[in-house]
PDB file of N, CA and C in Angstrom:
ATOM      1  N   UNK A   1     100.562 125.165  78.468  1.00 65.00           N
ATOM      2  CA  UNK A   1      99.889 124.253  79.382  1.00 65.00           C
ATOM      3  C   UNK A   1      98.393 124.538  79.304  1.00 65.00           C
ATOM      4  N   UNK A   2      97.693 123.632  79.627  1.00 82.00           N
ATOM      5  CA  UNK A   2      96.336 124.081  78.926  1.00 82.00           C
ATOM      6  C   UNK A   2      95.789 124.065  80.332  1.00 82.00           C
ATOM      7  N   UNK A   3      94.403 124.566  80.121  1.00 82.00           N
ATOM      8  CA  UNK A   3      94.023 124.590  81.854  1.00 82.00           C
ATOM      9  C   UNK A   3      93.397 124.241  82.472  1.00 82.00           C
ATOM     10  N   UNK A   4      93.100 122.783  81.764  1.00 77.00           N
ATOM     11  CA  UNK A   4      93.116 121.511  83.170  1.00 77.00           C
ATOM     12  C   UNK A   4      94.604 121.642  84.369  1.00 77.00           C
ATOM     13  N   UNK A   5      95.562 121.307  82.872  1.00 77.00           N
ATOM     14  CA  UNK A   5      97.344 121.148  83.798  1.00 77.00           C
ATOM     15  C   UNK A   5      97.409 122.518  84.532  1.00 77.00           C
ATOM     16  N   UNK A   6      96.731 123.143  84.397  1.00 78.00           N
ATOM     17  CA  UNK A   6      97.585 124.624  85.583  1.00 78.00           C
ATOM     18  C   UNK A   6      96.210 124.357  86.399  1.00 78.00           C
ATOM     19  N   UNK A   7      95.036 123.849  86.662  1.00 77.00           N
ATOM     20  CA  UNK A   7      94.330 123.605  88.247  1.00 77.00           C
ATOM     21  C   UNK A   7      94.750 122.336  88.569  1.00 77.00           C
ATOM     22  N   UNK A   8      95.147 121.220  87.764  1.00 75.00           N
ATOM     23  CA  UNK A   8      95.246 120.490  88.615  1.00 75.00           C
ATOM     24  C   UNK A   8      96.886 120.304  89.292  1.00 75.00           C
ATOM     25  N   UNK A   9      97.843 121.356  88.797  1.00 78.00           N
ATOM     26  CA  UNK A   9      99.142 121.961  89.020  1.00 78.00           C
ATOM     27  C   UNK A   9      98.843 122.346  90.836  1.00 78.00           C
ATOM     28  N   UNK A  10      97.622 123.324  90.804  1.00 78.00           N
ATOM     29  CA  UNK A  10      97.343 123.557  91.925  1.00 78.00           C
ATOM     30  C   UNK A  10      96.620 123.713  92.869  1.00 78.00           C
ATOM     31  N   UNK A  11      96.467 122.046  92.321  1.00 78.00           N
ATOM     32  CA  UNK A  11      95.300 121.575  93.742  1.00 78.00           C
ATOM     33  C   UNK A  11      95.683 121.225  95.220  1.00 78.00           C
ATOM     34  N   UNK A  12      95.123 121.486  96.077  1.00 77.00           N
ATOM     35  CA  UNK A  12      95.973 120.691  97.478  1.00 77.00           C
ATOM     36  C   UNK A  12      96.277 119.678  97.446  1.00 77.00           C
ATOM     37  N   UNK A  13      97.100 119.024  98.102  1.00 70.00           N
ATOM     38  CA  UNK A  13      97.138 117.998  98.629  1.00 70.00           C
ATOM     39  C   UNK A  13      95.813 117.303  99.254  1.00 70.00           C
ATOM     40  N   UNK A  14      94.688 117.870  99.915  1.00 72.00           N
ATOM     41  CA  UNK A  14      94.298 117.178 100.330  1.00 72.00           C
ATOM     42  C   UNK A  14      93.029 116.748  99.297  1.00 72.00           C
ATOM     43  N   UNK A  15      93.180 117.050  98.460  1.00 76.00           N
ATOM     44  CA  UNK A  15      91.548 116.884  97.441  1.00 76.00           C
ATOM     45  C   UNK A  15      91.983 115.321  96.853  1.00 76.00           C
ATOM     46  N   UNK A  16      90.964 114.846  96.461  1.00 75.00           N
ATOM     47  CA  UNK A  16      91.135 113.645  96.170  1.00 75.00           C
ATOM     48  C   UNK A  16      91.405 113.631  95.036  1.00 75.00           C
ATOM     49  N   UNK A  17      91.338 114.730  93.738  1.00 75.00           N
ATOM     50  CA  UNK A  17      92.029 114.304  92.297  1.00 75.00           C
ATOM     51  C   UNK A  17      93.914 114.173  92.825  1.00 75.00           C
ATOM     52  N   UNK A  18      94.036 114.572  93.295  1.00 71.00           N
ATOM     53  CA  UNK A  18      95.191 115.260  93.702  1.00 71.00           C
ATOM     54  C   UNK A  18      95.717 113.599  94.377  1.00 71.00           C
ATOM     55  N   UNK A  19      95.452 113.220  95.360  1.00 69.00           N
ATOM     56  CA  UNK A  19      95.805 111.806  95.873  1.00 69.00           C
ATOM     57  C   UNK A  19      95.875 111.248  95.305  1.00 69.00           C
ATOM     58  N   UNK A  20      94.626 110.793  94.551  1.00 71.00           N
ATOM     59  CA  UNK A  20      94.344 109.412  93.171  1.00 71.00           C
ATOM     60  C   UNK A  20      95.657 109.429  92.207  1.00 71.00           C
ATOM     61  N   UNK A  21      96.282 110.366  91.989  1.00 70.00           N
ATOM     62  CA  UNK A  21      97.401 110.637  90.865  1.00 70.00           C
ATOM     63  C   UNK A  21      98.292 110.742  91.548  1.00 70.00           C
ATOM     64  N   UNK A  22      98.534 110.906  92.765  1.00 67.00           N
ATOM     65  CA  UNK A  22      99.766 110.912  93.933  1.00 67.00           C
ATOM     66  C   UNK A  22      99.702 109.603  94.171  1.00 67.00           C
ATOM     67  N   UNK A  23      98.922 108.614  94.364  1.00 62.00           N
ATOM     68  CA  UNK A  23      98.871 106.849  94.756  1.00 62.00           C
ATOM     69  C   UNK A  23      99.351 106.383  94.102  1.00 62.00           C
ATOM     70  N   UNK A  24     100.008 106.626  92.723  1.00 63.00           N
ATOM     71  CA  UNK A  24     100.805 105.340  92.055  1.00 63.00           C
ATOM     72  C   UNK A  24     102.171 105.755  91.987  1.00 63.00           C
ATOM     73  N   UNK A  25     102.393 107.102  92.108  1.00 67.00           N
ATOM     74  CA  UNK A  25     103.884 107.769  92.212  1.00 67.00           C
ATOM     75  C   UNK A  25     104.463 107.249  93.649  1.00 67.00           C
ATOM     76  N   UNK A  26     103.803 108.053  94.492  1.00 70.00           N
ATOM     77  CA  UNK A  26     104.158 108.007  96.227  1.00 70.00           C
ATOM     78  C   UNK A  26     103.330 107.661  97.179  1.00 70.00           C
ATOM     79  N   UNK A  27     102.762 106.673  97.039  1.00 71.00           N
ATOM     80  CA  UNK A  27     101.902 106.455  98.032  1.00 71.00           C
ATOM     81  C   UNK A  27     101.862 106.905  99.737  1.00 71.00           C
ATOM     82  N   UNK A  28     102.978 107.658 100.145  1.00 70.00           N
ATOM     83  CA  UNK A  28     102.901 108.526 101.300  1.00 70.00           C
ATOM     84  C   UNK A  28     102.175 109.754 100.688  1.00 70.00           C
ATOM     85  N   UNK A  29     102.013 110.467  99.641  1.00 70.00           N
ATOM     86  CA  UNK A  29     101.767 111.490  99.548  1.00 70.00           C
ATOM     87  C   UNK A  29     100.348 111.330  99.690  1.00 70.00           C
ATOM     88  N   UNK A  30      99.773 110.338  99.723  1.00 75.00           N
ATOM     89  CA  UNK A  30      97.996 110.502 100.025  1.00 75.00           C
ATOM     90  C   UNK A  30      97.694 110.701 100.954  1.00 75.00           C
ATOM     91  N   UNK A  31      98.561 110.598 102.288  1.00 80.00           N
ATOM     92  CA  UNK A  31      98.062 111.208 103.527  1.00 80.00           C
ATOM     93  C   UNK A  31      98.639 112.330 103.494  1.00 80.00           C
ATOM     94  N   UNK A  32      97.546 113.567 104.684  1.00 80.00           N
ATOM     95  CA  UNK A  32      98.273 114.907 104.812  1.00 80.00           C
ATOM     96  C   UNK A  32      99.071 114.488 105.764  1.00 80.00           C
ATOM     97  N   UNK A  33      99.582 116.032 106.795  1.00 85.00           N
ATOM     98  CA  UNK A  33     100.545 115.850 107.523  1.00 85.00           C
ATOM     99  C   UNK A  33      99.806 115.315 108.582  1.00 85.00           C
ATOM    100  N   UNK A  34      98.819 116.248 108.782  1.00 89.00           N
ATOM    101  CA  UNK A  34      97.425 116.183 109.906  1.00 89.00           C
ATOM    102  C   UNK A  34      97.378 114.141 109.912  1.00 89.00           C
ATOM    103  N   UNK A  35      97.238 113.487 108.837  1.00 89.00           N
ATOM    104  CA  UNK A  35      96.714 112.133 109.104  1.00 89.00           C
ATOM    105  C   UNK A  35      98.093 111.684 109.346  1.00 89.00           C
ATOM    106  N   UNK A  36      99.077 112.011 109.062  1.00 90.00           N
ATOM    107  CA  UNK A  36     100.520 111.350 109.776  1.00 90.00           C
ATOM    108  C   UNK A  36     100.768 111.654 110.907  1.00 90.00           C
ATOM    109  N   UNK A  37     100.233 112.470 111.638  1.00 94.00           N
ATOM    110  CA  UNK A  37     100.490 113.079 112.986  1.00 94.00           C
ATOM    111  C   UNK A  37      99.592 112.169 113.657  1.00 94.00           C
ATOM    112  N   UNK A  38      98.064 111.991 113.283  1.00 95.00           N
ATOM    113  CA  UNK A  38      97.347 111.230 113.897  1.00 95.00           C
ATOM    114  C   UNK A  38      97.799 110.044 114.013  1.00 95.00           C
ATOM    115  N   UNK A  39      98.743 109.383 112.866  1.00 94.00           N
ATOM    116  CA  UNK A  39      98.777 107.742 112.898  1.00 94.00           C
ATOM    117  C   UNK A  39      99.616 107.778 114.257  1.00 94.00           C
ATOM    118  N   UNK A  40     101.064 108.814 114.148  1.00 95.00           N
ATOM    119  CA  UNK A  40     101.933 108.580 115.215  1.00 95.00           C
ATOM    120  C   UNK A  40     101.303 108.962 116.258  1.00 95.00           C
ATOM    121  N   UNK A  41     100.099 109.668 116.649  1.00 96.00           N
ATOM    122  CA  UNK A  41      99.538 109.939 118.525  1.00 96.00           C
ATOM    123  C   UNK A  41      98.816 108.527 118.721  1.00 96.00           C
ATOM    124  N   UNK A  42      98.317 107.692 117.516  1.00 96.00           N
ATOM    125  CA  UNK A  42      96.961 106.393 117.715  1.00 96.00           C
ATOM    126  C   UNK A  42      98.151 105.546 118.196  1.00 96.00           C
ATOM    127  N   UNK A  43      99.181 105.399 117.224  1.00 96.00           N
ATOM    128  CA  UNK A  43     100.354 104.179 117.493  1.00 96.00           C
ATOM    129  C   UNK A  43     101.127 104.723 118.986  1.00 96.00           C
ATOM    130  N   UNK A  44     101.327 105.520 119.194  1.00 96.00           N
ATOM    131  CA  UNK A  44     101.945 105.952 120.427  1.00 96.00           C
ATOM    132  C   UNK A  44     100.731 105.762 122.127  1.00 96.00           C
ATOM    133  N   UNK A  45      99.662 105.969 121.817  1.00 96.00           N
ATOM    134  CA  UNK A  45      98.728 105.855 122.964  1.00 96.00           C
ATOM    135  C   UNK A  45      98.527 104.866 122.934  1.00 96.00           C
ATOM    136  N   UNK A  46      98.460 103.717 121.774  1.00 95.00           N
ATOM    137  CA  UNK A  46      98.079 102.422 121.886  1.00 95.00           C
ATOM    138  C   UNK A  46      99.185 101.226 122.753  1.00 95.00           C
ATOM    139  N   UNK A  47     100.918 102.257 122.360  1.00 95.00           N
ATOM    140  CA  UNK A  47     102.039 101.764 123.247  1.00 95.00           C
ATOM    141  C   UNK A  47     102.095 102.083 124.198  1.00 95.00           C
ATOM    142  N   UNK A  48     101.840 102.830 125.123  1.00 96.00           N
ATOM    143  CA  UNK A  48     101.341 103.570 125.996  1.00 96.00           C
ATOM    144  C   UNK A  48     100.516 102.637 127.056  1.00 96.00           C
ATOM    145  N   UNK A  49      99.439 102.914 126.820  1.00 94.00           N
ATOM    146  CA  UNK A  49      98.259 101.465 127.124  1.00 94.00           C
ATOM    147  C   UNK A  49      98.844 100.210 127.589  1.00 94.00           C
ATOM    148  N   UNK A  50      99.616  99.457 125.988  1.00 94.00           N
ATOM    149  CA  UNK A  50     100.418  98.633 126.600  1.00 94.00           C
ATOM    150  C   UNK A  50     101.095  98.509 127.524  1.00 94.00           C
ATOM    151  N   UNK A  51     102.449  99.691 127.415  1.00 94.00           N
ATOM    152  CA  UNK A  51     102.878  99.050 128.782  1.00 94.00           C
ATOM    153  C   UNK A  51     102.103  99.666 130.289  1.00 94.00           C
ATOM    154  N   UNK A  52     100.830 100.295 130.297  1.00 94.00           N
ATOM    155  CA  UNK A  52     100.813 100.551 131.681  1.00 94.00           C
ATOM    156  C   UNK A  52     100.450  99.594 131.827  1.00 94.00           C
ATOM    157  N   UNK A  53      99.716  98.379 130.849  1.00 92.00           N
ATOM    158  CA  UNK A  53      99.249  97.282 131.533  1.00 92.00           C
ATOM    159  C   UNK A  53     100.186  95.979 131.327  1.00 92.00           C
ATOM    160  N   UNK A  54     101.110  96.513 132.110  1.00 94.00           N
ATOM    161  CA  UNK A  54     101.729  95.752 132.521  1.00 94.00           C
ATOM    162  C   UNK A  54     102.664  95.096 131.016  1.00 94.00           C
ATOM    163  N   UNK A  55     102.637  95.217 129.797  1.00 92.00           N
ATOM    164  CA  UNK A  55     103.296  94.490 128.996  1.00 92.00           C
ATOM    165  C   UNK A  55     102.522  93.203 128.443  1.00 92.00           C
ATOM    166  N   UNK A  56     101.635  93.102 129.274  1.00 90.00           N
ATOM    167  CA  UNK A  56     101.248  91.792 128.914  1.00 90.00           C
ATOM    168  C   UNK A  56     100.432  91.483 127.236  1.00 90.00           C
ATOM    169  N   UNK A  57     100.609  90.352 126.705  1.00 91.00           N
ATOM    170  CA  UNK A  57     100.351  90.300 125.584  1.00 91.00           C
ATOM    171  C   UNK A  57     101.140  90.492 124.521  1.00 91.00           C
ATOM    172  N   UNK A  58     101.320  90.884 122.972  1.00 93.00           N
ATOM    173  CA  UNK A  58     101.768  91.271 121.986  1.00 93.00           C
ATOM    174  C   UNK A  58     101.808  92.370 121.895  1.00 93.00           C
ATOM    175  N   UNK A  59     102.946  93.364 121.809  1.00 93.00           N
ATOM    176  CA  UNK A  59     103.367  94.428 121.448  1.00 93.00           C
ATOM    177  C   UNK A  59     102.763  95.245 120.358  1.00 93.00           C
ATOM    178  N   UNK A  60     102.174  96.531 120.751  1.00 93.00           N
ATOM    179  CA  UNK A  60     101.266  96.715 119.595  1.00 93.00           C
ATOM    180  C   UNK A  60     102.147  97.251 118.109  1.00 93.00           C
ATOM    181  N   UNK A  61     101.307  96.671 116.937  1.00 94.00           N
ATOM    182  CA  UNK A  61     101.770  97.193 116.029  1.00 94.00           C
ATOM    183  C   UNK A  61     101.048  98.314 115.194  1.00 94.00           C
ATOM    184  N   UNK A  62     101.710  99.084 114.460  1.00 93.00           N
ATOM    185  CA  UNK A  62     101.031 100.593 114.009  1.00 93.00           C
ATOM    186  C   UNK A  62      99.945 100.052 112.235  1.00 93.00           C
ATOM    187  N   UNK A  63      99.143 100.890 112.907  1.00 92.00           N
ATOM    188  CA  UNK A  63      98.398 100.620 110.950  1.00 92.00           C
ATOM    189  C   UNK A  63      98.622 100.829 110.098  1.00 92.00           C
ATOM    190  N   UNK A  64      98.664 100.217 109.256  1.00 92.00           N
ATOM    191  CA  UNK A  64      99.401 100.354 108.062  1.00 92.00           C
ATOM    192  C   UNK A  64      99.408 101.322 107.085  1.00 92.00           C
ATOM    193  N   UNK A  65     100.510 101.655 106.708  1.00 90.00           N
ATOM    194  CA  UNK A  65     100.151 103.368 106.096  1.00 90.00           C
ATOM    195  C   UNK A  65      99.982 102.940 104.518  1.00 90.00           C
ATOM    196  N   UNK A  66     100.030 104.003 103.516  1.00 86.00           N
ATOM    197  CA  UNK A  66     100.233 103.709 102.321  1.00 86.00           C
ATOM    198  C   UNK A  66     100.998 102.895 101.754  1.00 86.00           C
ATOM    199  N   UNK A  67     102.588 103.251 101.974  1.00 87.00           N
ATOM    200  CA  UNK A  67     103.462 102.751 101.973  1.00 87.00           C
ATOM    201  C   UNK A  67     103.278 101.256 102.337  1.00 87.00           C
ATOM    202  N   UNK A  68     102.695 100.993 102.925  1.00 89.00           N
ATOM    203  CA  UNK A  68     102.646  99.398 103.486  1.00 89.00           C
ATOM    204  C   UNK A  68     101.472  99.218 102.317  1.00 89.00           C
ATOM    205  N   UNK A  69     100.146  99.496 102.630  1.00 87.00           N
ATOM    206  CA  UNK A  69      99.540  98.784 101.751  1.00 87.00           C
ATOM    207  C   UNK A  69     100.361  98.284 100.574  1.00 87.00           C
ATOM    208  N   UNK A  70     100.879  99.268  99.814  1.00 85.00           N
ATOM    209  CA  UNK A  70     101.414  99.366  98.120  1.00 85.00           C
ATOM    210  C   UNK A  70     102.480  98.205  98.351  1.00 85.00           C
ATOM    211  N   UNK A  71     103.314  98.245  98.955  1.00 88.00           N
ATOM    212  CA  UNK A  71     104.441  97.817  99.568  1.00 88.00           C
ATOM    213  C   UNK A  71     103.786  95.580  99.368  1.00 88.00           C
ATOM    214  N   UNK A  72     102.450  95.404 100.115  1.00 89.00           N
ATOM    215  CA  UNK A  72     101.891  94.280 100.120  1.00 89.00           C
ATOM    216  C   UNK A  72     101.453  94.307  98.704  1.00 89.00           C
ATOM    217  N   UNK A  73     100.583  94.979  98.145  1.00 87.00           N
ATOM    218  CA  UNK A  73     100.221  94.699  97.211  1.00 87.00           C
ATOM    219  C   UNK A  73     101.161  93.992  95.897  1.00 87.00           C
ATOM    220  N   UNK A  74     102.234  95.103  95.697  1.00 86.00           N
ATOM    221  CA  UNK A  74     103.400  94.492  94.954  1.00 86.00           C
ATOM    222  C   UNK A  74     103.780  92.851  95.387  1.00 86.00           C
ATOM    223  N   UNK A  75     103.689  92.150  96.517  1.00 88.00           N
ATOM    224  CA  UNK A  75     104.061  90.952  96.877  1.00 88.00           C
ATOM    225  C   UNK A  75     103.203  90.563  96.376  1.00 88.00           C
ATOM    226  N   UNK A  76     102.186  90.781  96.885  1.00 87.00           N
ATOM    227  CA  UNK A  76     100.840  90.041  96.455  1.00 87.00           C
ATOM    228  C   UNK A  76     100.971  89.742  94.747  1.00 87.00           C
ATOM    229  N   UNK A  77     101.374  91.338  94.193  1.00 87.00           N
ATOM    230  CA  UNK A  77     101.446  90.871  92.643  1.00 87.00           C
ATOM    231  C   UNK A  77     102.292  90.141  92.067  1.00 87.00           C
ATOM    232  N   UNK A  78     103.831  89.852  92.550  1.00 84.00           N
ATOM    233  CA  UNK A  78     104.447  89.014  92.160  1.00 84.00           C
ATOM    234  C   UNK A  78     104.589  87.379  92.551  1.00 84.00           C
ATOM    235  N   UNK A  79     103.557  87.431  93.471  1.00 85.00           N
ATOM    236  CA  UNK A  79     103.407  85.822  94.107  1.00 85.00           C
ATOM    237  C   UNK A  79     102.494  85.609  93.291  1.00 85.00           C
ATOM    238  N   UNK A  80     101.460  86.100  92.818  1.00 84.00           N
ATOM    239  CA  UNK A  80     100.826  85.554  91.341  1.00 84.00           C
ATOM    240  C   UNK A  80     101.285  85.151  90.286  1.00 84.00           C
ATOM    241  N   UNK A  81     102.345  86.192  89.914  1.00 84.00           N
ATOM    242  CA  UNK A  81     103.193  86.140  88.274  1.00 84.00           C
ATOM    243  C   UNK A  81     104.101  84.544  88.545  1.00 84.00           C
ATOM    244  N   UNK A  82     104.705  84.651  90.101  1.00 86.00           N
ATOM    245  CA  UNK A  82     105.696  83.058  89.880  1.00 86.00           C
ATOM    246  C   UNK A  82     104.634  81.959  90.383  1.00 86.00           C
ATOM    247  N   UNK A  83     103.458  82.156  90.183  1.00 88.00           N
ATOM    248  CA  UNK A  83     102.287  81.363  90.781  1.00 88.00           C
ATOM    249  C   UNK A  83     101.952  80.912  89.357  1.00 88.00           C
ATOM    250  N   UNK A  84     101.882  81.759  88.691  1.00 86.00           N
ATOM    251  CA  UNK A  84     101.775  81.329  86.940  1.00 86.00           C
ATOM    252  C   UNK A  84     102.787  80.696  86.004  1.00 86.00           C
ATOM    253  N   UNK A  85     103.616  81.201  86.719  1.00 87.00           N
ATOM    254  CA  UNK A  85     104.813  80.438  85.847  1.00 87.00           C
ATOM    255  C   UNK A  85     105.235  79.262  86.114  1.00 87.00           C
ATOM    256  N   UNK A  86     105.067  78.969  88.098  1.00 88.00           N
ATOM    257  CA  UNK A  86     104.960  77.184  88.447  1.00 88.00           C
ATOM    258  C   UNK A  86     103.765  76.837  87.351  1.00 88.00           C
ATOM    259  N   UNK A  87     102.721  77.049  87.710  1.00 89.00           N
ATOM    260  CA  UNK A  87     101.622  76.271  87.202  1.00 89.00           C
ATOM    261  C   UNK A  87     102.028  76.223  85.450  1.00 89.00           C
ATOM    262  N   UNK A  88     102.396  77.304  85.164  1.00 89.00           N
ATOM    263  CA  UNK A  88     102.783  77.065  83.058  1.00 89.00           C
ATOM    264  C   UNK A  88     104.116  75.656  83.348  1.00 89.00           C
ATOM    265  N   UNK A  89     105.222  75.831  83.895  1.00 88.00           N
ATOM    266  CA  UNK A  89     105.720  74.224  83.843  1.00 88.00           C
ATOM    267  C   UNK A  89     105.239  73.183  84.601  1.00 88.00           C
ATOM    268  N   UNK A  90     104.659  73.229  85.438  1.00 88.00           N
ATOM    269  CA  UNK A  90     104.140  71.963  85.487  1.00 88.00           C
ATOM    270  C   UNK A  90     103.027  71.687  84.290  1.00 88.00           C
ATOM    271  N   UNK A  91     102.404  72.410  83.666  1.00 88.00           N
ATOM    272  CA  UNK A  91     101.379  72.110  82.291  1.00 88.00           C
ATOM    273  C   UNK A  91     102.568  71.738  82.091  1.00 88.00           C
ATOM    274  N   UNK A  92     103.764  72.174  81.560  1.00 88.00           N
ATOM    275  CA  UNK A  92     104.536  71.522  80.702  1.00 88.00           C
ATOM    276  C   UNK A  92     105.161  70.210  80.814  1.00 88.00           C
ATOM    277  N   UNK A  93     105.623  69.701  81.914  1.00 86.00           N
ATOM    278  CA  UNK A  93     105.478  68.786  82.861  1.00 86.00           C
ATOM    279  C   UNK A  93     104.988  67.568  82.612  1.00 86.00           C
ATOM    280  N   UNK A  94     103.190  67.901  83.142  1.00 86.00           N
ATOM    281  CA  UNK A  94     102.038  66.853  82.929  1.00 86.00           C
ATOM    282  C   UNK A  94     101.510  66.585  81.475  1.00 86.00           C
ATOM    283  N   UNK A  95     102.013  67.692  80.650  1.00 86.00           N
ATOM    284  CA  UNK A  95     101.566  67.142  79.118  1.00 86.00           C
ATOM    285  C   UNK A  95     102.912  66.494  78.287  1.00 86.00           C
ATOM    286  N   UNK A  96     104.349  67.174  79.112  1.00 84.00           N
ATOM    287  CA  UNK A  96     105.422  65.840  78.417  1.00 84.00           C
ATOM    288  C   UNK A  96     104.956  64.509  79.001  1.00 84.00           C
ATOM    289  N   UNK A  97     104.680  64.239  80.528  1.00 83.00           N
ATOM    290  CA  UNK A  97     104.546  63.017  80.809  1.00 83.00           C
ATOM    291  C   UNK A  97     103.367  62.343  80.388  1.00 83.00           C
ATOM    292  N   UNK A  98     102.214  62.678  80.188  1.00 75.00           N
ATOM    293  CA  UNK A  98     100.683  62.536  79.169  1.00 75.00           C
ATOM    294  C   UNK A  98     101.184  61.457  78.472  1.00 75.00           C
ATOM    295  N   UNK A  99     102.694  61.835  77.630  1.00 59.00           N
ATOM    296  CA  UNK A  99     102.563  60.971  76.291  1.00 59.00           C
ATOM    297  C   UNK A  99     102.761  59.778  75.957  1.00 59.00           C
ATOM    298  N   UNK A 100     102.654  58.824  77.754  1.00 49.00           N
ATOM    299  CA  UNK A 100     102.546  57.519  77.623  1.00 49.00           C
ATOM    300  C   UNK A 100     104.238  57.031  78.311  1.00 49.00           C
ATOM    301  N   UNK A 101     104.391  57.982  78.932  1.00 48.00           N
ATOM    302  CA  UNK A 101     105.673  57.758  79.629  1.00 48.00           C
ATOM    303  C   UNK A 101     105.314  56.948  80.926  1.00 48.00           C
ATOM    304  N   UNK A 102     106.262  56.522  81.780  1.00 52.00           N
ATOM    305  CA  UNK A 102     105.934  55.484  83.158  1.00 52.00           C
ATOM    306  C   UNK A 102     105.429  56.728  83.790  1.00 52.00           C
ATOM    307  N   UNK A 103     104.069  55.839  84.520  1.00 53.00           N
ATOM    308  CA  UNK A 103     103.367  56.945  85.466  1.00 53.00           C
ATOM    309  C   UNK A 103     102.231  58.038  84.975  1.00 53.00           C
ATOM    310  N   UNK A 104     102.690  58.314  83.677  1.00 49.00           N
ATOM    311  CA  UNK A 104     101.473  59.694  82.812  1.00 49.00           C
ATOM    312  C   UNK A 104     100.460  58.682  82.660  1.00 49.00           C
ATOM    313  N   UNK A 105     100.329  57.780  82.780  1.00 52.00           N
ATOM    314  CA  UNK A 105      98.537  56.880  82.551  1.00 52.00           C
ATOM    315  C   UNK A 105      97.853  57.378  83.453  1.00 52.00           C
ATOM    316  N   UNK A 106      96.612  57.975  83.126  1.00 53.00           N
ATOM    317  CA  UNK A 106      95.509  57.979  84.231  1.00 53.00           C
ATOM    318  C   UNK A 106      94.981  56.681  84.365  1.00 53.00           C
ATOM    319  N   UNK A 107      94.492  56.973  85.467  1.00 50.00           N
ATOM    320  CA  UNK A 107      93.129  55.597  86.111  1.00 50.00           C
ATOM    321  C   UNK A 107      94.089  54.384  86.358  1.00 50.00           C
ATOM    322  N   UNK A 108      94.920  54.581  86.764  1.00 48.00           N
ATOM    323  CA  UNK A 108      95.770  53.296  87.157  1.00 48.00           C
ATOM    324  C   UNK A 108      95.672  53.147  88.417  1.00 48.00           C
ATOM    325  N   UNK A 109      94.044  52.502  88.857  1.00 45.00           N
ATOM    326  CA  UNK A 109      94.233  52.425  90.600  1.00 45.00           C
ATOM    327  C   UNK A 109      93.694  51.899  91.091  1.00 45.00           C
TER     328      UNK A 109
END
């Protein structure tokens, strides 16, 4: 193992080479424990709050952790890919009908 791989074997968790290369494996692993503890006291005081006042309003929801971001992003990336593939048949579509079929005429108006 050469010895980049044995420091970066044992870097903390909390250093940022260490995350950046933990974000595409596990995206929980980029927070420490310390920032998971915090999310659950922010999301818990913020429910809290809520109901002393009375309930009123929308139920709070917690911020989004890694897991969620990555989690959206992947949607996000595959609503593009079938976003491309409508738009590639309909090209296919509008250039079969182009070829002088009923209706493919432009400027008919």
């Amino acid at each position: 193992m050469s010895r980049l791989g044995s420091l970066y074997v044992h870097l903390p968790p909390e250093s940022r080479s260490f995350r950046s290369q933990q974000a595409d494996a596990d995206p929980a692993g980029t927070w420490s424990e310390s920032d998971w503890m915090l999310w659950g006291c922010e999301y818990s005081l913020r429910c809290l709050v809520w109901q002393q006042g009375g309930c009123k309003g929308r139920r709070p929801r917690p911020l989004p952790t890694p897991e969620d971001r990555a989690r959206r992003a992947r949607q996000l990336e595959g609503a593009e890919e079938a976003r491309a593939a409508v738009d590639e048949v309909l090209a296919s579509v509008l250039a079969f009908q182009g070829g002088g079929g009923p209706g493919g005429e432009e400027g008919g108006g």
